[in-house]
Amino acid sequence: MFGYAMRRVLSAVPIALLAVTACFFILRLAPGGPFDTGRQLPPDTMANLRAHYNLDEPLISQYFIYVTRLLQGDLGPSMVFDDFSVSEILSIGLPFTMMLG
């Protein structure tokens, strides 16, 4: 029984990696970006934002940075809430989700 469970867990790893890879590249191919708003930002501000979020790196570098951080449990900074990371936002809502579940 333990061997069966281990095979199932090990078979889930490549599937998860494939899903992460597909989502990453599909989102990068979508038109628009996180800083495309109704108002135009100054070029130096846009360059600073792109550098902060590693969007100025080549696409393959962005992917490896993303996967490395994901494996470390770092989901990156929130683009909506300035003072929070995505991990912090999820950890705030997780107890309420578990309680409802």
PDB file of C-alpha atoms in Angstrom:
ATOM      1  CA  MET A   1       0.000   0.000   0.000  1.00  0.00           C
ATOM      2  CA  PHE A   2       2.864   2.386   0.820  1.00  0.00           C
ATOM      3  CA  GLY A   3       4.477   1.657  -2.562  1.00  0.00           C
ATOM      4  CA  TYR A   4       1.235   2.490  -4.346  1.00  0.00           C
ATOM      5  CA  ALA A   5       0.935   5.792  -2.477  1.00  0.00           C
ATOM      6  CA  MET A   6       4.551   6.706  -3.303  1.00  0.00           C
ATOM      7  CA  ARG A   7       4.017   5.935  -7.000  1.00  0.00           C
ATOM      8  CA  ARG A   8       0.946   8.171  -7.015  1.00  0.00           C
ATOM      9  CA  VAL A   9       2.832  11.027  -5.333  1.00  0.00           C
ATOM     10  CA  LEU A  10       5.818  10.664  -7.652  1.00  0.00           C
ATOM     11  CA  SER A  11       3.580  10.613 -10.711  1.00  0.00           C
ATOM     12  CA  ALA A  12       1.963  13.857  -9.561  1.00  0.00           C
ATOM     13  CA  VAL A  13       5.281  15.754  -9.618  1.00  0.00           C
ATOM     14  CA  PRO A  14       5.739  15.841 -13.427  1.00  0.00           C
ATOM     15  CA  ILE A  15       2.054  16.625 -13.896  1.00  0.00           C
ATOM     16  CA  ALA A  16       2.295  19.569 -11.500  1.00  0.00           C
ATOM     17  CA  LEU A  17       5.448  20.805 -13.247  1.00  0.00           C
ATOM     18  CA  LEU A  18       3.700  20.535 -16.605  1.00  0.00           C
ATOM     19  CA  ALA A  19       0.686  22.479 -15.295  1.00  0.00           C
ATOM     20  CA  VAL A  20       2.916  25.211 -13.817  1.00  0.00           C
ATOM     21  CA  THR A  21       4.861  25.467 -17.079  1.00  0.00           C
ATOM     22  CA  ALA A  22       1.718  25.638 -19.216  1.00  0.00           C
ATOM     23  CA  CYS A  23       0.109  28.304 -17.006  1.00  0.00           C
ATOM     24  CA  PHE A  24       3.293  30.396 -16.931  1.00  0.00           C
ATOM     25  CA  PHE A  25       3.729  30.483 -20.698  1.00  0.00           C
ATOM     26  CA  ILE A  26       0.017  30.937 -21.468  1.00  0.00           C
ATOM     27  CA  LEU A  27      -0.122  33.944 -19.138  1.00  0.00           C
ATOM     28  CA  ARG A  28       3.008  35.405 -20.745  1.00  0.00           C
ATOM     29  CA  LEU A  29       1.527  34.973 -24.231  1.00  0.00           C
ATOM     30  CA  ALA A  30      -1.714  36.733 -23.290  1.00  0.00           C
ATOM     31  CA  PRO A  31      -1.977  40.325 -24.495  1.00  0.00           C
ATOM     32  CA  GLY A  32      -1.511  43.123 -21.998  1.00  0.00           C
ATOM     33  CA  GLY A  33       0.439  43.194 -18.792  1.00  0.00           C
ATOM     34  CA  PRO A  34       0.101  43.888 -15.097  1.00  0.00           C
ATOM     35  CA  PHE A  35       0.917  47.582 -15.513  1.00  0.00           C
ATOM     36  CA  ASP A  36      -1.307  48.333 -18.498  1.00  0.00           C
ATOM     37  CA  THR A  37      -3.806  50.692 -16.922  1.00  0.00           C
ATOM     38  CA  GLY A  38      -5.864  53.588 -18.203  1.00  0.00           C
ATOM     39  CA  ARG A  39      -3.098  56.069 -17.421  1.00  0.00           C
ATOM     40  CA  GLN A  40       0.346  56.110 -18.928  1.00  0.00           C
ATOM     41  CA  LEU A  41       3.267  55.691 -16.502  1.00  0.00           C
ATOM     42  CA  PRO A  42       6.546  57.543 -17.023  1.00  0.00           C
ATOM     43  CA  PRO A  43       9.178  55.369 -18.760  1.00  0.00           C
ATOM     44  CA  ASP A  44      11.544  55.337 -15.758  1.00  0.00           C
ATOM     45  CA  THR A  45       8.750  54.253 -13.426  1.00  0.00           C
ATOM     46  CA  MET A  46       7.744  51.505 -15.853  1.00  0.00           C
ATOM     47  CA  ALA A  47      11.384  50.346 -16.089  1.00  0.00           C
ATOM     48  CA  ASN A  48      11.667  50.238 -12.283  1.00  0.00           C
ATOM     49  CA  LEU A  49       8.451  48.224 -11.972  1.00  0.00           C
ATOM     50  CA  ARG A  50       9.540  45.784 -14.679  1.00  0.00           C
ATOM     51  CA  ALA A  51      12.920  45.345 -12.951  1.00  0.00           C
ATOM     52  CA  HIS A  52      11.288  44.842  -9.526  1.00  0.00           C
ATOM     53  CA  TYR A  53       9.060  42.059 -10.836  1.00  0.00           C
ATOM     54  CA  ASN A  54      11.824  40.558 -13.088  1.00  0.00           C
ATOM     55  CA  LEU A  55       9.808  41.352 -16.202  1.00  0.00           C
ATOM     56  CA  ASP A  56      12.872  42.852 -17.864  1.00  0.00           C
ATOM     57  CA  GLU A  57      14.593  39.432 -17.917  1.00  0.00           C
ATOM     58  CA  PRO A  58      14.353  37.038 -20.889  1.00  0.00           C
ATOM     59  CA  LEU A  59      11.315  34.764 -20.789  1.00  0.00           C
ATOM     60  CA  ILE A  60      13.279  31.605 -19.963  1.00  0.00           C
ATOM     61  CA  SER A  61      15.029  33.400 -17.074  1.00  0.00           C
ATOM     62  CA  GLN A  62      11.657  34.565 -15.770  1.00  0.00           C
ATOM     63  CA  TYR A  63      10.442  30.969 -15.879  1.00  0.00           C
ATOM     64  CA  PHE A  64      13.403  29.583 -13.934  1.00  0.00           C
ATOM     65  CA  ILE A  65      13.163  32.389 -11.358  1.00  0.00           C
ATOM     66  CA  TYR A  66       9.441  31.626 -10.984  1.00  0.00           C
ATOM     67  CA  VAL A  67       9.907  27.859 -10.596  1.00  0.00           C
ATOM     68  CA  THR A  68      12.817  28.291  -8.148  1.00  0.00           C
ATOM     69  CA  ARG A  69      10.798  30.646  -5.968  1.00  0.00           C
ATOM     70  CA  LEU A  70       7.735  28.432  -6.243  1.00  0.00           C
ATOM     71  CA  LEU A  71       9.705  25.417  -4.988  1.00  0.00           C
ATOM     72  CA  GLN A  72      10.857  27.524  -2.034  1.00  0.00           C
ATOM     73  CA  GLY A  73       7.261  28.478  -1.209  1.00  0.00           C
ATOM     74  CA  ASP A  74       7.729  32.094  -2.320  1.00  0.00           C
ATOM     75  CA  LEU A  75       4.824  33.111  -4.542  1.00  0.00           C
ATOM     76  CA  GLY A  76       6.214  36.610  -5.014  1.00  0.00           C
ATOM     77  CA  PRO A  77       4.984  40.071  -4.154  1.00  0.00           C
ATOM     78  CA  SER A  78       1.351  40.981  -4.584  1.00  0.00           C
ATOM     79  CA  MET A  79       0.682  43.328  -7.460  1.00  0.00           C
ATOM     80  CA  VAL A  80      -2.562  44.484  -5.822  1.00  0.00           C
ATOM     81  CA  PHE A  81      -1.649  44.891  -2.132  1.00  0.00           C
ATOM     82  CA  ASP A  82       1.666  46.739  -1.883  1.00  0.00           C
ATOM     83  CA  ASP A  83       2.716  45.642   1.596  1.00  0.00           C
ATOM     84  CA  PHE A  84       1.933  41.931   1.278  1.00  0.00           C
ATOM     85  CA  SER A  85       3.331  38.937  -0.531  1.00  0.00           C
ATOM     86  CA  VAL A  86       0.996  36.407  -2.134  1.00  0.00           C
ATOM     87  CA  SER A  87       2.026  33.844   0.504  1.00  0.00           C
ATOM     88  CA  GLU A  88       1.000  36.227   3.290  1.00  0.00           C
ATOM     89  CA  ILE A  89      -2.364  36.890   1.684  1.00  0.00           C
ATOM     90  CA  LEU A  90      -3.007  33.157   1.318  1.00  0.00           C
ATOM     91  CA  SER A  91      -1.950  32.493   4.927  1.00  0.00           C
ATOM     92  CA  ILE A  92      -4.399  35.137   6.154  1.00  0.00           C
ATOM     93  CA  GLY A  93      -7.327  33.539   4.320  1.00  0.00           C
ATOM     94  CA  LEU A  94      -6.376  29.888   4.874  1.00  0.00           C
ATOM     95  CA  PRO A  95      -7.801  29.515   8.429  1.00  0.00           C
ATOM     96  CA  PHE A  96     -11.177  30.872   7.304  1.00  0.00           C
ATOM     97  CA  THR A  97     -11.197  28.610   4.245  1.00  0.00           C
ATOM     98  CA  MET A  98     -10.345  25.583   6.403  1.00  0.00           C
ATOM     99  CA  MET A  99     -13.084  26.495   8.871  1.00  0.00           C
ATOM    100  CA  LEU A 100     -15.664  26.757   6.094  1.00  0.00           C
ATOM    101  CA  GLY A 101     -14.420  23.548   4.489  1.00  0.00           C
TER     102      GLY A 101
END
